[in-house]
PDB file of C-alpha atoms in Angstrom:
ATOM      1  CA  UNK A   1      59.906 -23.723  19.392  1.00  0.00           C
ATOM      2  CA  UNK A   2      58.008 -20.454  19.394  1.00  0.00           C
ATOM      3  CA  UNK A   3      58.866 -18.009  22.103  1.00  0.00           C
ATOM      4  CA  UNK A   4      56.608 -17.623  25.118  1.00  0.00           C
ATOM      5  CA  UNK A   5      55.797 -14.080  24.034  1.00  0.00           C
ATOM      6  CA  UNK A   6      54.441 -15.246  20.678  1.00  0.00           C
ATOM      7  CA  UNK A   7      52.168 -17.753  22.360  1.00  0.00           C
ATOM      8  CA  UNK A   8      51.022 -15.813  25.409  1.00  0.00           C
ATOM      9  CA  UNK A   9      51.588 -12.163  24.531  1.00  0.00           C
ATOM     10  CA  UNK A  10      54.013 -11.949  27.449  1.00  0.00           C
ATOM     11  CA  UNK A  11      51.427 -12.808  30.045  1.00  0.00           C
ATOM     12  CA  UNK A  12      50.661 -15.865  32.170  1.00  0.00           C
ATOM     13  CA  UNK A  13      51.909 -19.447  31.863  1.00  0.00           C
ATOM     14  CA  UNK A  14      50.185 -21.893  34.214  1.00  0.00           C
ATOM     15  CA  UNK A  15      51.959 -25.041  35.388  1.00  0.00           C
ATOM     16  CA  UNK A  16      49.400 -27.686  36.314  1.00  0.00           C
ATOM     17  CA  UNK A  17      49.488 -31.393  37.102  1.00  0.00           C
ATOM     18  CA  UNK A  18      46.765 -33.613  35.651  1.00  0.00           C
ATOM     19  CA  UNK A  19      45.993 -37.329  35.770  1.00  0.00           C
ATOM     20  CA  UNK A  20      44.933 -38.600  32.342  1.00  0.00           C
ATOM     21  CA  UNK A  21      41.414 -39.939  32.370  1.00  0.00           C
ATOM     22  CA  UNK A  22      41.119 -43.619  31.524  1.00  0.00           C
ATOM     23  CA  UNK A  23      44.871 -44.212  31.874  1.00  0.00           C
ATOM     24  CA  UNK A  24      44.493 -46.575  34.844  1.00  0.00           C
ATOM     25  CA  UNK A  25      44.200 -50.225  33.800  1.00  0.00           C
ATOM     26  CA  UNK A  26      43.118 -52.542  36.599  1.00  0.00           C
ATOM     27  CA  UNK A  27      43.568 -55.680  34.486  1.00  0.00           C
ATOM     28  CA  UNK A  28      47.272 -55.035  33.905  1.00  0.00           C
ATOM     29  CA  UNK A  29      47.799 -53.161  37.170  1.00  0.00           C
ATOM     30  CA  UNK A  30      48.944 -50.135  35.156  1.00  0.00           C
ATOM     31  CA  UNK A  31      48.998 -47.006  37.269  1.00  0.00           C
ATOM     32  CA  UNK A  32      47.221 -43.885  36.065  1.00  0.00           C
ATOM     33  CA  UNK A  33      49.403 -41.575  33.991  1.00  0.00           C
ATOM     34  CA  UNK A  34      50.113 -38.204  35.612  1.00  0.00           C
ATOM     35  CA  UNK A  35      51.475 -35.304  33.570  1.00  0.00           C
ATOM     36  CA  UNK A  36      52.800 -31.867  34.433  1.00  0.00           C
ATOM     37  CA  UNK A  37      51.690 -29.385  31.782  1.00  0.00           C
ATOM     38  CA  UNK A  38      52.538 -25.796  30.905  1.00  0.00           C
ATOM     39  CA  UNK A  39      49.635 -23.815  29.446  1.00  0.00           C
ATOM     40  CA  UNK A  40      49.564 -20.422  27.791  1.00  0.00           C
ATOM     41  CA  UNK A  41      46.493 -19.147  29.621  1.00  0.00           C
ATOM     42  CA  UNK A  42      45.620 -16.486  27.026  1.00  0.00           C
ATOM     43  CA  UNK A  43      44.549 -19.161  24.565  1.00  0.00           C
ATOM     44  CA  UNK A  44      44.718 -22.449  26.488  1.00  0.00           C
ATOM     45  CA  UNK A  45      47.544 -23.827  24.338  1.00  0.00           C
ATOM     46  CA  UNK A  46      49.753 -26.487  25.943  1.00  0.00           C
ATOM     47  CA  UNK A  47      53.362 -25.347  25.563  1.00  0.00           C
ATOM     48  CA  UNK A  48      54.915 -28.553  26.898  1.00  0.00           C
ATOM     49  CA  UNK A  49      54.470 -31.447  29.280  1.00  0.00           C
ATOM     50  CA  UNK A  50      56.473 -33.887  31.375  1.00  0.00           C
ATOM     51  CA  UNK A  51      55.389 -37.312  32.609  1.00  0.00           C
ATOM     52  CA  UNK A  52      55.537 -38.064  36.330  1.00  0.00           C
ATOM     53  CA  UNK A  53      56.658 -41.663  36.830  1.00  0.00           C
ATOM     54  CA  UNK A  54      57.039 -43.911  39.860  1.00  0.00           C
ATOM     55  CA  UNK A  55      60.456 -42.460  40.711  1.00  0.00           C
ATOM     56  CA  UNK A  56      59.536 -38.767  40.381  1.00  0.00           C
ATOM     57  CA  UNK A  57      56.844 -36.314  41.452  1.00  0.00           C
ATOM     58  CA  UNK A  58      55.572 -32.899  40.394  1.00  0.00           C
ATOM     59  CA  UNK A  59      58.258 -31.114  42.404  1.00  0.00           C
ATOM     60  CA  UNK A  60      61.063 -32.827  40.459  1.00  0.00           C
ATOM     61  CA  UNK A  61      59.338 -32.659  37.065  1.00  0.00           C
ATOM     62  CA  UNK A  62      58.420 -28.962  37.101  1.00  0.00           C
ATOM     63  CA  UNK A  63      62.057 -27.738  36.793  1.00  0.00           C
ATOM     64  CA  UNK A  64      62.625 -30.195  33.917  1.00  0.00           C
ATOM     65  CA  UNK A  65      59.601 -28.815  32.107  1.00  0.00           C
ATOM     66  CA  UNK A  66      60.643 -25.214  32.724  1.00  0.00           C
ATOM     67  CA  UNK A  67      64.072 -25.946  31.270  1.00  0.00           C
ATOM     68  CA  UNK A  68      62.458 -26.903  27.943  1.00  0.00           C
ATOM     69  CA  UNK A  69      60.499 -23.680  27.569  1.00  0.00           C
ATOM     70  CA  UNK A  70      61.323 -20.131  26.540  1.00  0.00           C
ATOM     71  CA  UNK A  71      59.527 -18.349  29.386  1.00  0.00           C
ATOM     72  CA  UNK A  72      61.539 -15.131  29.409  1.00  0.00           C
ATOM     73  CA  UNK A  73      59.396 -12.211  30.515  1.00  0.00           C
ATOM     74  CA  UNK A  74      56.436 -14.393  31.509  1.00  0.00           C
ATOM     75  CA  UNK A  75      54.626 -14.797  34.818  1.00  0.00           C
ATOM     76  CA  UNK A  76      54.642 -18.462  35.843  1.00  0.00           C
ATOM     77  CA  UNK A  77      51.758 -19.524  38.079  1.00  0.00           C
ATOM     78  CA  UNK A  78      51.929 -22.763  40.075  1.00  0.00           C
ATOM     79  CA  UNK A  79      49.712 -24.212  42.790  1.00  0.00           C
ATOM     80  CA  UNK A  80      50.931 -24.963  46.310  1.00  0.00           C
ATOM     81  CA  UNK A  81      52.716 -28.182  45.286  1.00  0.00           C
ATOM     82  CA  UNK A  82      55.201 -26.058  43.340  1.00  0.00           C
ATOM     83  CA  UNK A  83      55.789 -23.542  46.132  1.00  0.00           C
ATOM     84  CA  UNK A  84      59.436 -24.559  46.507  1.00  0.00           C
ATOM     85  CA  UNK A  85      62.520 -22.359  46.693  1.00  0.00           C
ATOM     86  CA  UNK A  86      64.370 -24.335  44.007  1.00  0.00           C
ATOM     87  CA  UNK A  87      61.456 -23.966  41.610  1.00  0.00           C
ATOM     88  CA  UNK A  88      61.242 -20.231  42.316  1.00  0.00           C
ATOM     89  CA  UNK A  89      64.979 -19.890  41.639  1.00  0.00           C
ATOM     90  CA  UNK A  90      64.653 -21.887  38.409  1.00  0.00           C
ATOM     91  CA  UNK A  91      62.008 -19.477  37.164  1.00  0.00           C
ATOM     92  CA  UNK A  92      64.162 -16.472  38.051  1.00  0.00           C
ATOM     93  CA  UNK A  93      67.130 -18.080  36.276  1.00  0.00           C
ATOM     94  CA  UNK A  94      64.972 -18.347  33.154  1.00  0.00           C
ATOM     95  CA  UNK A  95      64.386 -14.570  33.250  1.00  0.00           C
ATOM     96  CA  UNK A  96      60.754 -14.970  34.277  1.00  0.00           C
ATOM     97  CA  UNK A  97      58.674 -14.202  37.363  1.00  0.00           C
ATOM     98  CA  UNK A  98      56.823 -16.581  39.648  1.00  0.00           C
ATOM     99  CA  UNK A  99      53.413 -16.442  41.296  1.00  0.00           C
ATOM    100  CA  UNK A 100      53.203 -19.330  43.763  1.00  0.00           C
ATOM    101  CA  UNK A 101      50.257 -20.411  45.895  1.00  0.00           C
ATOM    102  CA  UNK A 102      51.082 -20.827  49.589  1.00  0.00           C
ATOM    103  CA  UNK A 103      49.586 -23.566  51.764  1.00  0.00           C
ATOM    104  CA  UNK A 104      50.536 -25.796  54.666  1.00  0.00           C
ATOM    105  CA  UNK A 105      53.490 -27.391  52.879  1.00  0.00           C
ATOM    106  CA  UNK A 106      55.246 -24.084  53.640  1.00  0.00           C
ATOM    107  CA  UNK A 107      54.078 -23.986  57.241  1.00  0.00           C
ATOM    108  CA  UNK A 108      55.974 -20.948  58.522  1.00  0.00           C
ATOM    109  CA  UNK A 109      55.092 -18.890  55.466  1.00  0.00           C
ATOM    110  CA  UNK A 110      51.455 -19.936  55.648  1.00  0.00           C
ATOM    111  CA  UNK A 111      51.334 -18.982  59.341  1.00  0.00           C
ATOM    112  CA  UNK A 112      52.907 -15.592  58.610  1.00  0.00           C
ATOM    113  CA  UNK A 113      50.089 -14.903  56.147  1.00  0.00           C
ATOM    114  CA  UNK A 114      47.539 -16.055  58.735  1.00  0.00           C
ATOM    115  CA  UNK A 115      48.999 -13.615  61.260  1.00  0.00           C
ATOM    116  CA  UNK A 116      48.868 -10.786  58.720  1.00  0.00           C
ATOM    117  CA  UNK A 117      45.465 -11.251  57.108  1.00  0.00           C
ATOM    118  CA  UNK A 118      42.282 -10.040  58.774  1.00  0.00           C
ATOM    119  CA  UNK A 119      38.769 -10.238  57.230  1.00  0.00           C
ATOM    120  CA  UNK A 120      38.349  -6.549  58.051  1.00  0.00           C
ATOM    121  CA  UNK A 121      40.863  -5.816  55.277  1.00  0.00           C
ATOM    122  CA  UNK A 122      38.074  -6.413  52.773  1.00  0.00           C
ATOM    123  CA  UNK A 123      36.420  -3.179  53.984  1.00  0.00           C
ATOM    124  CA  UNK A 124      39.472  -1.161  55.028  1.00  0.00           C
ATOM    125  CA  UNK A 125      42.804  -1.853  53.328  1.00  0.00           C
ATOM    126  CA  UNK A 126      45.695   0.573  52.930  1.00  0.00           C
ATOM    127  CA  UNK A 127      47.328  -1.262  50.025  1.00  0.00           C
ATOM    128  CA  UNK A 128      46.285  -1.943  46.441  1.00  0.00           C
ATOM    129  CA  UNK A 129      43.018  -3.857  46.073  1.00  0.00           C
ATOM    130  CA  UNK A 130      40.745  -4.966  43.255  1.00  0.00           C
ATOM    131  CA  UNK A 131      37.428  -6.780  43.207  1.00  0.00           C
ATOM    132  CA  UNK A 132      35.033  -8.290  40.698  1.00  0.00           C
ATOM    133  CA  UNK A 133      31.620  -9.907  40.751  1.00  0.00           C
ATOM    134  CA  UNK A 134      30.171 -12.602  38.545  1.00  0.00           C
ATOM    135  CA  UNK A 135      26.682 -14.093  38.601  1.00  0.00           C
ATOM    136  CA  UNK A 136      26.043 -17.582  37.272  1.00  0.00           C
ATOM    137  CA  UNK A 137      23.252 -20.109  37.851  1.00  0.00           C
ATOM    138  CA  UNK A 138      21.707 -17.882  40.510  1.00  0.00           C
ATOM    139  CA  UNK A 139      24.945 -17.686  42.478  1.00  0.00           C
ATOM    140  CA  UNK A 140      26.914 -14.487  42.981  1.00  0.00           C
ATOM    141  CA  UNK A 141      30.687 -14.806  43.314  1.00  0.00           C
ATOM    142  CA  UNK A 142      32.786 -11.897  44.539  1.00  0.00           C
ATOM    143  CA  UNK A 143      36.569 -12.046  44.162  1.00  0.00           C
ATOM    144  CA  UNK A 144      38.799  -9.609  45.994  1.00  0.00           C
ATOM    145  CA  UNK A 145      42.553  -9.273  45.482  1.00  0.00           C
ATOM    146  CA  UNK A 146      44.804  -7.612  48.059  1.00  0.00           C
ATOM    147  CA  UNK A 147      48.453  -6.696  47.488  1.00  0.00           C
ATOM    148  CA  UNK A 148      51.084  -6.041  50.130  1.00  0.00           C
ATOM    149  CA  UNK A 149      54.628  -5.016  49.226  1.00  0.00           C
ATOM    150  CA  UNK A 150      55.758  -4.403  52.814  1.00  0.00           C
ATOM    151  CA  UNK A 151      57.518  -7.732  53.293  1.00  0.00           C
ATOM    152  CA  UNK A 152      58.622  -6.850  56.824  1.00  0.00           C
ATOM    153  CA  UNK A 153      55.518  -8.685  58.045  1.00  0.00           C
ATOM    154  CA  UNK A 154      57.232 -11.907  56.906  1.00  0.00           C
ATOM    155  CA  UNK A 155      60.359 -11.271  58.959  1.00  0.00           C
ATOM    156  CA  UNK A 156      63.357 -13.338  57.878  1.00  0.00           C
ATOM    157  CA  UNK A 157      61.134 -15.514  55.682  1.00  0.00           C
ATOM    158  CA  UNK A 158      61.169 -12.761  53.075  1.00  0.00           C
ATOM    159  CA  UNK A 159      64.843 -13.500  52.393  1.00  0.00           C
ATOM    160  CA  UNK A 160      64.207 -17.198  51.751  1.00  0.00           C
ATOM    161  CA  UNK A 161      62.541 -16.586  48.397  1.00  0.00           C
ATOM    162  CA  UNK A 162      64.521 -15.238  45.416  1.00  0.00           C
ATOM    163  CA  UNK A 163      63.661 -11.669  44.449  1.00  0.00           C
ATOM    164  CA  UNK A 164      60.389 -11.773  46.391  1.00  0.00           C
ATOM    165  CA  UNK A 165      58.460  -8.525  45.933  1.00  0.00           C
ATOM    166  CA  UNK A 166      54.793  -9.174  46.584  1.00  0.00           C
ATOM    167  CA  UNK A 167      52.436 -10.869  49.037  1.00  0.00           C
ATOM    168  CA  UNK A 168      49.043 -11.517  47.489  1.00  0.00           C
ATOM    169  CA  UNK A 169      45.727 -12.532  49.015  1.00  0.00           C
ATOM    170  CA  UNK A 170      42.688 -13.685  47.051  1.00  0.00           C
ATOM    171  CA  UNK A 171      39.342 -13.881  48.820  1.00  0.00           C
ATOM    172  CA  UNK A 172      36.390 -15.494  47.044  1.00  0.00           C
ATOM    173  CA  UNK A 173      32.849 -15.295  48.402  1.00  0.00           C
ATOM    174  CA  UNK A 174      30.030 -17.332  46.880  1.00  0.00           C
ATOM    175  CA  UNK A 175      26.479 -16.649  47.908  1.00  0.00           C
ATOM    176  CA  UNK A 176      23.057 -17.723  46.699  1.00  0.00           C
ATOM    177  CA  UNK A 177      21.031 -15.468  49.006  1.00  0.00           C
ATOM    178  CA  UNK A 178      21.701 -12.229  50.834  1.00  0.00           C
ATOM    179  CA  UNK A 179      24.320 -13.776  53.106  1.00  0.00           C
ATOM    180  CA  UNK A 180      27.307 -16.116  52.670  1.00  0.00           C
ATOM    181  CA  UNK A 181      28.170 -18.953  55.037  1.00  0.00           C
ATOM    182  CA  UNK A 182      31.763 -19.440  56.184  1.00  0.00           C
ATOM    183  CA  UNK A 183      31.961 -22.507  53.951  1.00  0.00           C
ATOM    184  CA  UNK A 184      31.317 -20.228  50.961  1.00  0.00           C
ATOM    185  CA  UNK A 185      34.369 -18.058  51.700  1.00  0.00           C
ATOM    186  CA  UNK A 186      37.839 -19.100  50.548  1.00  0.00           C
ATOM    187  CA  UNK A 187      41.098 -17.288  51.253  1.00  0.00           C
ATOM    188  CA  UNK A 188      44.215 -18.069  49.242  1.00  0.00           C
ATOM    189  CA  UNK A 189      47.744 -16.754  49.748  1.00  0.00           C
ATOM    190  CA  UNK A 190      50.401 -16.064  47.100  1.00  0.00           C
ATOM    191  CA  UNK A 191      53.983 -14.890  46.782  1.00  0.00           C
ATOM    192  CA  UNK A 192      55.492 -13.343  43.666  1.00  0.00           C
ATOM    193  CA  UNK A 193      58.798 -12.061  42.383  1.00  0.00           C
ATOM    194  CA  UNK A 194      56.894  -9.484  40.337  1.00  0.00           C
ATOM    195  CA  UNK A 195      55.607  -6.186  41.704  1.00  0.00           C
ATOM    196  CA  UNK A 196      52.031  -7.111  40.871  1.00  0.00           C
ATOM    197  CA  UNK A 197      49.037  -4.840  40.954  1.00  0.00           C
ATOM    198  CA  UNK A 198      45.903  -6.188  42.615  1.00  0.00           C
ATOM    199  CA  UNK A 199      44.222  -6.521  39.208  1.00  0.00           C
ATOM    200  CA  UNK A 200      47.187  -8.495  37.860  1.00  0.00           C
ATOM    201  CA  UNK A 201      46.946 -10.867  40.826  1.00  0.00           C
ATOM    202  CA  UNK A 202      43.195 -11.212  40.314  1.00  0.00           C
ATOM    203  CA  UNK A 203      43.494 -11.928  36.599  1.00  0.00           C
ATOM    204  CA  UNK A 204      46.482 -14.286  36.870  1.00  0.00           C
ATOM    205  CA  UNK A 205      44.928 -16.432  39.598  1.00  0.00           C
ATOM    206  CA  UNK A 206      41.643 -16.593  37.717  1.00  0.00           C
ATOM    207  CA  UNK A 207      43.465 -17.642  34.548  1.00  0.00           C
ATOM    208  CA  UNK A 208      45.233 -20.398  36.473  1.00  0.00           C
ATOM    209  CA  UNK A 209      41.950 -21.591  37.998  1.00  0.00           C
ATOM    210  CA  UNK A 210      40.365 -21.793  34.545  1.00  0.00           C
ATOM    211  CA  UNK A 211      43.247 -23.985  33.362  1.00  0.00           C
ATOM    212  CA  UNK A 212      42.915 -26.242  36.418  1.00  0.00           C
ATOM    213  CA  UNK A 213      39.215 -26.723  35.693  1.00  0.00           C
ATOM    214  CA  UNK A 214      39.787 -27.767  32.071  1.00  0.00           C
TER     215      UNK A 214
END
Protein backbone atom coordinates (compact mmCIF):
# COMPACT_ATOMS: atom_id res chain seq x y z
CA UNK A 1 0.00 0.00 0.00
CA UNK A 2 1.27 3.44 -0.89
CA UNK A 3 1.88 5.81 1.96
CA UNK A 4 -0.61 8.54 2.74
CA UNK A 5 1.97 11.15 1.79
CA UNK A 6 2.34 9.74 -1.72
CA UNK A 7 -1.40 9.86 -2.26
CA UNK A 8 -2.31 13.12 -0.54
CA UNK A 9 0.92 15.11 -0.41
CA UNK A 10 0.68 15.05 3.38
CA UNK A 11 -2.60 16.90 3.50
CA UNK A 12 -6.20 15.94 4.23
CA UNK A 13 -7.85 12.51 4.43
CA UNK A 14 -11.64 12.63 4.76
CA UNK A 15 -13.53 9.80 6.45
CA UNK A 16 -17.09 9.68 5.15
CA UNK A 17 -19.99 7.25 5.38
CA UNK A 18 -22.05 6.60 2.26
CA UNK A 19 -25.01 4.38 1.42
CA UNK A 20 -24.54 2.70 -1.96
CA UNK A 21 -27.20 3.72 -4.42
CA UNK A 22 -29.38 0.87 -5.65
CA UNK A 23 -28.12 -1.53 -2.97
CA UNK A 24 -31.52 -1.87 -1.28
CA UNK A 25 -33.57 -4.77 -2.65
CA UNK A 26 -37.20 -4.74 -1.55
CA UNK A 27 -37.95 -8.11 -3.17
CA UNK A 28 -35.36 -9.95 -1.08
CA UNK A 29 -35.61 -7.60 1.90
CA UNK A 30 -31.89 -6.84 1.50
CA UNK A 31 -30.90 -3.76 3.45
CA UNK A 32 -29.01 -0.97 1.73
CA UNK A 33 -25.23 -1.33 1.89
CA UNK A 34 -23.48 1.36 3.94
CA UNK A 35 -19.73 1.90 3.65
CA UNK A 36 -17.22 3.99 5.54
CA UNK A 37 -14.64 5.38 3.12
CA UNK A 38 -11.31 7.17 3.43
CA UNK A 39 -10.62 9.67 0.65
CA UNK A 40 -7.45 11.52 -0.25
CA UNK A 41 -9.11 14.90 -0.78
CA UNK A 42 -6.33 16.30 -2.99
CA UNK A 43 -7.33 13.99 -5.82
CA UNK A 44 -10.52 12.26 -4.65
CA UNK A 45 -8.89 8.83 -4.53
CA UNK A 46 -10.46 6.28 -2.17
CA UNK A 47 -7.70 4.93 0.06
CA UNK A 48 -9.83 2.25 1.73
CA UNK A 49 -13.30 1.33 2.88
CA UNK A 50 -15.10 -0.75 5.48
CA UNK A 51 -18.63 -2.14 5.30
CA UNK A 52 -21.09 -1.31 8.07
CA UNK A 53 -23.24 -4.36 8.79
CA UNK A 54 -26.23 -5.02 11.04
CA UNK A 55 -24.01 -5.55 14.09
CA UNK A 56 -21.79 -2.48 13.65
CA UNK A 57 -22.04 1.24 12.93
CA UNK A 58 -19.78 4.03 11.68
CA UNK A 59 -18.33 4.60 15.15
CA UNK A 60 -17.05 1.01 15.37
CA UNK A 61 -15.94 0.77 11.73
CA UNK A 62 -13.91 3.99 11.56
CA UNK A 63 -11.12 2.71 13.88
CA UNK A 64 -10.93 -0.52 11.85
CA UNK A 65 -10.51 1.47 8.66
CA UNK A 66 -7.89 3.74 10.21
CA UNK A 67 -5.90 0.71 11.32
CA UNK A 68 -5.54 -0.39 7.68
CA UNK A 69 -4.12 2.91 6.46
CA UNK A 70 -0.75 4.63 6.64
CA UNK A 71 -1.98 8.05 7.75
CA UNK A 72 1.18 9.27 9.46
CA UNK A 73 1.50 13.03 9.19
CA UNK A 74 -1.99 13.50 7.72
CA UNK A 75 -4.96 15.53 8.93
CA UNK A 76 -7.99 13.26 9.30
CA UNK A 77 -11.35 14.99 8.93
CA UNK A 78 -14.55 13.32 10.16
CA UNK A 79 -18.10 14.58 10.55
CA UNK A 80 -19.92 14.73 13.88
CA UNK A 81 -20.66 10.99 13.95
CA UNK A 82 -16.93 10.37 14.38
CA UNK A 83 -16.46 12.96 17.12
CA UNK A 84 -15.54 10.32 19.70
CA UNK A 85 -12.62 10.26 22.12
CA UNK A 86 -11.59 6.72 21.14
CA UNK A 87 -11.48 7.69 17.47
CA UNK A 88 -9.44 10.80 18.27
CA UNK A 89 -6.99 8.68 20.28
CA UNK A 90 -6.74 6.14 17.44
CA UNK A 91 -5.74 8.89 15.04
CA UNK A 92 -3.12 10.22 17.46
CA UNK A 93 -1.78 6.68 17.93
CA UNK A 94 -1.33 6.47 14.15
CA UNK A 95 0.89 9.58 14.25
CA UNK A 96 -1.74 11.74 12.57
CA UNK A 97 -3.93 14.68 13.57
CA UNK A 98 -7.70 14.89 13.77
CA UNK A 99 -10.19 17.56 12.75
CA UNK A 100 -13.60 16.55 14.12
CA UNK A 101 -16.95 18.26 13.63
CA UNK A 102 -18.83 18.95 16.87
CA UNK A 103 -22.61 18.65 17.19
CA UNK A 104 -25.22 17.64 19.72
CA UNK A 105 -23.87 14.11 20.18
CA UNK A 106 -21.17 15.83 22.27
CA UNK A 107 -23.64 17.97 24.18
CA UNK A 108 -21.34 19.62 26.72
CA UNK A 109 -18.72 20.41 24.10
CA UNK A 110 -21.33 21.77 21.71
CA UNK A 111 -22.75 23.98 24.47
CA UNK A 112 -19.28 25.27 25.35
CA UNK A 113 -18.87 26.39 21.73
CA UNK A 114 -22.32 28.01 21.84
CA UNK A 115 -21.32 29.95 24.95
CA UNK A 116 -18.09 31.09 23.29
CA UNK A 117 -19.21 32.03 19.79
CA UNK A 118 -20.87 35.35 19.06
CA UNK A 119 -21.91 36.58 15.56
CA UNK A 120 -20.06 39.82 16.30
CA UNK A 121 -16.81 37.85 15.99
CA UNK A 122 -17.24 38.00 12.22
CA UNK A 123 -16.53 41.76 12.39
CA UNK A 124 -14.21 41.92 15.40
CA UNK A 125 -12.11 38.87 16.27
CA UNK A 126 -8.82 38.85 18.16
CA UNK A 127 -7.67 35.46 16.88
CA UNK A 128 -6.70 34.14 13.46
CA UNK A 129 -9.41 34.44 10.81
CA UNK A 130 -9.76 33.81 7.10
CA UNK A 131 -12.61 34.33 4.66
CA UNK A 132 -13.45 33.60 1.05
CA UNK A 133 -16.27 34.36 -1.35
CA UNK A 134 -17.61 32.35 -4.24
CA UNK A 135 -20.38 33.25 -6.67
CA UNK A 136 -22.34 30.55 -8.47
CA UNK A 137 -25.75 30.51 -10.17
CA UNK A 138 -26.45 34.05 -8.97
CA UNK A 139 -25.78 33.14 -5.35
CA UNK A 140 -22.91 34.56 -3.32
CA UNK A 141 -21.44 32.33 -0.61
CA UNK A 142 -19.10 33.75 2.01
CA UNK A 143 -17.12 31.36 4.22
CA UNK A 144 -15.36 32.60 7.32
CA UNK A 145 -12.99 30.53 9.46
CA UNK A 146 -12.15 31.49 13.05
CA UNK A 147 -9.41 29.87 15.14
CA UNK A 148 -9.10 29.91 18.91
CA UNK A 149 -6.16 28.31 20.70
CA UNK A 150 -7.14 29.53 24.18
CA UNK A 151 -8.78 26.30 25.33
CA UNK A 152 -9.56 27.71 28.78
CA UNK A 153 -13.00 28.61 27.42
CA UNK A 154 -13.72 24.85 27.36
CA UNK A 155 -12.85 24.36 31.02
CA UNK A 156 -12.18 20.75 31.97
CA UNK A 157 -13.56 19.55 28.63
CA UNK A 158 -10.26 20.51 27.03
CA UNK A 159 -8.57 17.63 28.87
CA UNK A 160 -11.04 15.05 27.56
CA UNK A 161 -9.63 15.11 24.04
CA UNK A 162 -6.11 13.81 23.29
CA UNK A 163 -3.60 16.51 22.40
CA UNK A 164 -6.34 19.04 21.66
CA UNK A 165 -4.85 22.30 20.41
CA UNK A 166 -7.46 24.15 18.39
CA UNK A 167 -11.11 25.21 18.46
CA UNK A 168 -12.39 26.04 15.00
CA UNK A 169 -15.55 27.77 13.82
CA UNK A 170 -16.77 27.86 10.23
CA UNK A 171 -19.52 30.30 9.30
CA UNK A 172 -21.11 30.09 5.85
CA UNK A 173 -23.47 32.76 4.54
CA UNK A 174 -25.42 32.27 1.32
CA UNK A 175 -27.27 35.17 -0.19
CA UNK A 176 -29.04 35.84 -3.47
CA UNK A 177 -29.77 39.52 -2.85
CA UNK A 178 -28.24 42.22 -0.69
CA UNK A 179 -29.22 40.51 2.55
CA UNK A 180 -29.09 36.96 3.95
CA UNK A 181 -31.87 35.34 5.96
CA UNK A 182 -31.05 33.42 9.13
CA UNK A 183 -31.81 30.20 7.27
CA UNK A 184 -28.96 31.04 4.88
CA UNK A 185 -26.38 31.19 7.68
CA UNK A 186 -24.74 28.03 9.01
CA UNK A 187 -22.28 27.79 11.89
CA UNK A 188 -20.17 24.68 12.38
CA UNK A 189 -17.81 23.85 15.23
CA UNK A 190 -14.59 21.81 15.10
CA UNK A 191 -11.84 20.53 17.37
CA UNK A 192 -8.35 19.58 16.23
CA UNK A 193 -5.15 18.15 17.61
CA UNK A 194 -3.23 20.29 15.12
CA UNK A 195 -2.38 23.95 15.65
CA UNK A 196 -4.33 24.96 12.56
CA UNK A 197 -4.32 28.33 10.89
CA UNK A 198 -7.68 29.76 9.90
CA UNK A 199 -6.89 29.13 6.22
CA UNK A 200 -6.03 25.49 6.97
CA UNK A 201 -9.37 25.07 8.74
CA UNK A 202 -11.18 26.73 5.84
CA UNK A 203 -9.50 24.58 3.21
CA UNK A 204 -9.76 21.29 5.12
CA UNK A 205 -13.47 21.68 5.88
CA UNK A 206 -14.18 22.67 2.29
CA UNK A 207 -12.27 19.63 1.03
CA UNK A 208 -14.30 17.39 3.32
CA UNK A 209 -17.57 18.97 2.15
CA UNK A 210 -16.61 18.36 -1.48
CA UNK A 211 -16.03 14.68 -0.70
CA UNK A 212 -19.38 14.42 1.10
CA UNK A 213 -21.15 15.87 -1.94
CA UNK A 214 -19.60 13.37 -4.36
